[in-house]
mmCIF file of C-alpha atoms in Angstrom:
data_model
loop_
_atom_site.group_PDB
_atom_site.id
_atom_site.type_symbol
_atom_site.label_atom_id
_atom_site.label_comp_id
_atom_site.label_asym_id
_atom_site.label_seq_id
_atom_site.Cartn_x
_atom_site.Cartn_y
_atom_site.Cartn_z
ATOM 1 C CA UNK Z 297 -33.026 17.834 8.053
ATOM 2 C CA UNK Z 298 -31.593 18.331 11.356
ATOM 3 C CA UNK Z 299 -30.551 14.611 12.442
ATOM 4 C CA UNK Z 300 -28.824 14.574 8.679
ATOM 5 C CA UNK Z 301 -26.590 17.977 9.702
ATOM 6 C CA UNK Z 302 -25.781 16.281 12.786
ATOM 7 C CA UNK Z 303 -24.425 13.320 11.261
ATOM 8 C CA UNK Z 304 -22.562 15.516 8.879
ATOM 9 C CA UNK Z 305 -21.068 17.157 11.713
ATOM 10 C CA UNK Z 306 -20.355 13.869 13.552
ATOM 11 C CA UNK Z 307 -18.085 12.912 10.406
ATOM 12 C CA UNK Z 308 -16.545 16.250 10.517
ATOM 13 C CA UNK Z 309 -15.799 16.230 14.357
ATOM 14 C CA UNK Z 310 -14.585 12.241 13.494
ATOM 15 C CA UNK Z 311 -12.263 13.275 10.960
ATOM 16 C CA UNK Z 312 -10.516 16.369 12.937
ATOM 17 C CA UNK Z 313 -10.629 13.791 16.029
ATOM 18 C CA UNK Z 314 -8.443 11.390 13.936
ATOM 19 C CA UNK Z 315 -6.263 13.724 12.220
ATOM 20 C CA UNK Z 316 -5.227 14.851 15.350
ATOM 21 C CA UNK Z 317 -4.500 11.756 16.680
ATOM 22 C CA UNK Z 318 -2.590 10.867 13.651
ATOM 23 C CA UNK Z 319 -0.398 13.845 14.193
ATOM 24 C CA UNK Z 320 0.279 13.346 17.471
ATOM 25 C CA UNK Z 321 1.434 9.679 16.654
ATOM 26 C CA UNK Z 322 2.326 9.751 13.165
ATOM 27 C CA UNK Z 323 4.103 6.231 13.428
ATOM 28 C CA UNK Z 324 1.022 4.792 14.729
ATOM 29 C CA UNK Z 325 -0.150 3.382 11.534
ATOM 30 C CA UNK Z 326 -3.691 2.314 13.511
ATOM 31 C CA UNK Z 327 -4.118 6.036 14.215
ATOM 32 C CA UNK Z 328 -3.381 6.966 10.622
ATOM 33 C CA UNK Z 329 -5.631 4.417 8.790
ATOM 34 C CA UNK Z 330 -8.473 5.701 11.490
ATOM 35 C CA UNK Z 331 -7.774 9.406 9.809
ATOM 36 C CA UNK Z 332 -7.990 7.897 6.366
ATOM 37 C CA UNK Z 333 -11.143 6.108 6.823
ATOM 38 C CA UNK Z 334 -12.890 9.124 8.691
ATOM 39 C CA UNK Z 335 -11.704 11.084 5.651
ATOM 40 C CA UNK Z 336 -13.142 8.446 3.273
ATOM 41 C CA UNK Z 337 -16.747 8.589 5.535
ATOM 42 C CA UNK Z 338 -16.714 12.537 5.109
ATOM 43 C CA UNK Z 339 -16.072 12.408 1.343
ATOM 44 C CA UNK Z 340 -18.851 9.997 1.450
ATOM 45 C CA UNK Z 341 -20.947 12.571 3.329
ATOM 46 C CA UNK Z 342 -19.626 15.398 1.091
ATOM 47 C CA UNK Z 343 -20.882 13.161 -2.443
ATOM 48 C CA UNK Z 344 -24.424 12.623 -1.444
ATOM 49 C CA UNK Z 345 -24.882 16.175 -0.326
ATOM 50 C CA UNK Z 346 -23.792 17.380 -3.750
ATOM 51 C CA UNK Z 347 -20.691 18.661 -2.425
ATOM 52 C CA UNK Z 348 -18.212 17.370 -5.326
ATOM 53 C CA UNK Z 349 -15.092 19.145 -4.606
ATOM 54 C CA UNK Z 350 -15.147 19.091 -0.830
ATOM 55 C CA UNK Z 351 -15.936 14.877 -1.438
ATOM 56 C CA UNK Z 352 -12.779 14.947 -3.622
ATOM 57 C CA UNK Z 353 -10.534 16.436 -1.346
ATOM 58 C CA UNK Z 354 -11.535 14.272 1.486
ATOM 59 C CA UNK Z 355 -11.287 11.311 -0.918
ATOM 60 C CA UNK Z 356 -7.590 12.857 -2.042
ATOM 61 C CA UNK Z 357 -6.536 13.097 1.557
ATOM 62 C CA UNK Z 358 -7.516 9.555 2.039
ATOM 63 C CA UNK Z 359 -5.675 8.108 -0.306
ATOM 64 C CA UNK Z 360 -2.629 10.533 0.109
ATOM 65 C CA UNK Z 361 -2.841 8.799 3.864
ATOM 66 C CA UNK Z 362 -3.598 5.342 2.858
ATOM 67 C CA UNK Z 363 -0.494 5.561 0.094
ATOM 68 C CA UNK Z 364 1.573 6.538 2.945
ATOM 69 C CA UNK Z 365 0.549 3.989 5.325
ATOM 70 C CA UNK Z 366 1.006 0.909 2.650
ATOM 71 C CA UNK Z 367 4.017 2.199 1.140
ATOM 72 C CA UNK Z 368 5.872 0.172 4.218
ATOM 73 C CA UNK Z 369 4.331 -3.190 2.728
ATOM 74 C CA UNK Z 370 2.010 -3.410 -0.171
ATOM 75 C CA UNK Z 371 1.988 -7.077 0.525
ATOM 76 C CA UNK Z 372 0.532 -7.047 3.936
ATOM 77 C CA UNK Z 373 -3.032 -8.811 3.908
ATOM 78 C CA UNK Z 374 -5.691 -6.240 2.394
ATOM 79 C CA UNK Z 375 -3.045 -3.659 1.309
ATOM 80 C CA UNK Z 376 -3.786 -4.010 -2.674
ATOM 81 C CA UNK Z 377 -7.734 -3.990 -2.019
ATOM 82 C CA UNK Z 378 -7.555 -0.827 0.397
ATOM 83 C CA UNK Z 379 -5.777 0.981 -2.194
ATOM 84 C CA UNK Z 380 -7.749 0.123 -5.053
ATOM 85 C CA UNK Z 381 -10.775 0.806 -2.806
ATOM 86 C CA UNK Z 382 -9.509 4.355 -2.127
ATOM 87 C CA UNK Z 383 -8.605 4.877 -6.005
ATOM 88 C CA UNK Z 384 -12.173 3.418 -6.559
ATOM 89 C CA UNK Z 385 -13.800 6.441 -4.556
ATOM 90 C CA UNK Z 386 -11.532 9.040 -6.418
ATOM 91 C CA UNK Z 387 -12.652 7.888 -9.469
ATOM 92 C CA UNK Z 388 -16.198 8.401 -8.454
ATOM 93 C CA UNK Z 389 -15.624 11.627 -7.658
ATOM 94 C CA UNK Z 390 -13.881 12.509 -10.361
ATOM 95 C CA UNK Z 391 -16.686 10.910 -12.816
ATOM 96 C CA UNK Z 392 -19.072 13.075 -10.763
ATOM 97 C CA UNK Z 393 -16.790 16.411 -11.381
ATOM 98 C CA UNK Z 394 -16.456 15.386 -15.221
ATOM 99 C CA UNK Z 395 -13.058 14.711 -14.856
ATOM 100 C CA UNK Z 396 -13.118 11.653 -17.322
ATOM 101 C CA UNK Z 397 -9.259 11.553 -17.957
ATOM 102 C CA UNK Z 398 -8.430 11.238 -14.027
ATOM 103 C CA UNK Z 399 -10.959 8.513 -13.264
ATOM 104 C CA UNK Z 400 -9.610 6.413 -16.168
ATOM 105 C CA UNK Z 401 -6.397 7.024 -14.509
ATOM 106 C CA UNK Z 402 -7.527 6.154 -11.213
ATOM 107 C CA UNK Z 403 -9.866 3.102 -12.421
ATOM 108 C CA UNK Z 404 -6.563 1.784 -14.388
ATOM 109 C CA UNK Z 405 -4.241 1.756 -11.521
ATOM 110 C CA UNK Z 406 -7.045 0.652 -9.121
ATOM 111 C CA UNK Z 407 -7.531 -2.409 -11.810
ATOM 112 C CA UNK Z 408 -4.168 -3.292 -12.174
ATOM 113 C CA UNK Z 409 -3.881 -3.608 -7.970
ATOM 114 C CA UNK Z 410 -6.767 -5.818 -8.613
ATOM 115 C CA UNK Z 411 -5.064 -8.001 -11.235
ATOM 116 C CA UNK Z 412 -1.590 -8.052 -8.908
ATOM 117 C CA UNK Z 413 -3.899 -9.227 -6.203
ATOM 118 C CA UNK Z 414 -5.967 -11.740 -8.111
ATOM 119 C CA UNK Z 415 -2.357 -13.126 -9.686
ATOM 120 C CA UNK Z 416 -0.959 -13.703 -6.132
ATOM 121 C CA UNK Z 417 -4.443 -15.434 -4.715
ATOM 122 C CA UNK Z 418 -5.749 -17.150 -7.653
ATOM 123 C CA UNK Z 419 -7.864 -19.401 -5.411
ATOM 124 C CA UNK Z 420 -9.171 -16.181 -3.238
ATOM 125 C CA UNK Z 421 -12.732 -15.875 -4.553
ATOM 126 C CA UNK Z 422 -13.198 -12.053 -2.871
ATOM 127 C CA UNK Z 423 -9.812 -11.018 -4.800
ATOM 128 C CA UNK Z 424 -11.529 -12.544 -8.323
ATOM 129 C CA UNK Z 425 -14.789 -10.932 -7.792
ATOM 130 C CA UNK Z 426 -12.970 -7.495 -7.016
ATOM 131 C CA UNK Z 427 -10.828 -7.925 -10.304
ATOM 132 C CA UNK Z 428 -14.461 -8.760 -12.019
ATOM 133 C CA UNK Z 429 -15.824 -5.664 -10.572
ATOM 134 C CA UNK Z 430 -12.925 -3.295 -11.530
ATOM 135 C CA UNK Z 431 -13.473 -4.684 -15.032
ATOM 136 C CA UNK Z 432 -16.890 -3.843 -15.185
ATOM 137 C CA UNK Z 433 -15.967 -0.244 -13.797
ATOM 138 C CA UNK Z 434 -13.633 0.268 -16.505
ATOM 139 C CA UNK Z 435 -16.734 -0.816 -19.018
ATOM 140 C CA UNK Z 436 -18.842 1.623 -17.269
ATOM 141 C CA UNK Z 437 -16.603 4.503 -17.915
ATOM 142 C CA UNK Z 438 -15.889 3.547 -21.358
ATOM 143 C CA UNK Z 439 -19.394 3.334 -22.113
ATOM 144 C CA UNK Z 440 -20.251 6.757 -20.856
ATOM 145 C CA UNK Z 441 -17.200 7.735 -23.077
ATOM 146 C CA UNK Z 442 -19.037 6.291 -26.009
ATOM 147 C CA UNK Z 443 -16.293 3.822 -26.314
ATOM 148 C CA UNK Z 444 -18.249 0.600 -26.716
ATOM 149 C CA UNK Z 445 -15.657 -1.789 -28.482
ATOM 150 C CA UNK Z 446 -13.825 -1.006 -25.222
ATOM 151 C CA UNK Z 447 -16.764 -1.287 -22.609
ATOM 152 C CA UNK Z 448 -17.659 -4.790 -24.279
ATOM 153 C CA UNK Z 449 -13.913 -6.029 -23.608
ATOM 154 C CA UNK Z 450 -13.920 -4.840 -20.357
ATOM 155 C CA UNK Z 451 -17.528 -6.479 -19.695
ATOM 156 C CA UNK Z 452 -16.466 -10.022 -21.282
ATOM 157 C CA UNK Z 453 -13.496 -10.109 -19.107
ATOM 158 C CA UNK Z 454 -15.649 -9.262 -15.849
ATOM 159 C CA UNK Z 455 -18.317 -12.030 -17.152
ATOM 160 C CA UNK Z 456 -15.050 -14.492 -17.590
ATOM 161 C CA UNK Z 457 -14.130 -13.966 -14.203
ATOM 162 C CA UNK Z 458 -17.763 -14.419 -13.092
ATOM 163 C CA UNK Z 459 -18.136 -17.572 -15.151
ATOM 164 C CA UNK Z 460 -14.738 -19.113 -13.337
ATOM 165 C CA UNK Z 461 -16.117 -18.283 -9.793
ATOM 166 C CA UNK Z 462 -19.272 -19.867 -10.603
ATOM 167 C CA UNK Z 463 -17.770 -22.795 -11.889
ATOM 168 C CA UNK Z 464 -15.250 -23.210 -9.089
ATOM 169 C CA UNK Z 465 -17.420 -22.111 -6.036
ATOM 170 C CA UNK Z 466 -21.137 -22.606 -7.110
ATOM 171 C CA UNK Z 467 -22.293 -22.009 -3.743
ATOM 172 C CA UNK Z 468 -21.415 -18.648 -3.444
#
């Protein structure tokens, strides 16, 4: 047990240090970015501990910083993927807390980002795979809300992407 607590303390210390560095250099994208990652990791730890509200707060702070960093250039490499990943973390926290309407909104936004990413780079296997996963996550949520027709539609969209990926890149 003490090892687990030490890890939590380290995550909290890392988040506090990253926050201080970001505050001291608000124009330093790297410092702000490290802060977002530290908050995300802290959210992961809190979720693992069953501390859902604290997890959600850390994810929300991370998402807010991610939006701020990426507002300068959403077209930067990886920007949409990073924002979609942050929204996915938030959606998971909302689901764990029973806040399904908010989870749906976060997943819809994440899927829209992945759709834009895949449209901009149709030859990017990672972008296509991420879009397929986004559709599957929406399908999972729809199933949990007893909306099987919607879930099936999303699962089929994800499957079509998987089939295209397999046909185009059979060795991946």
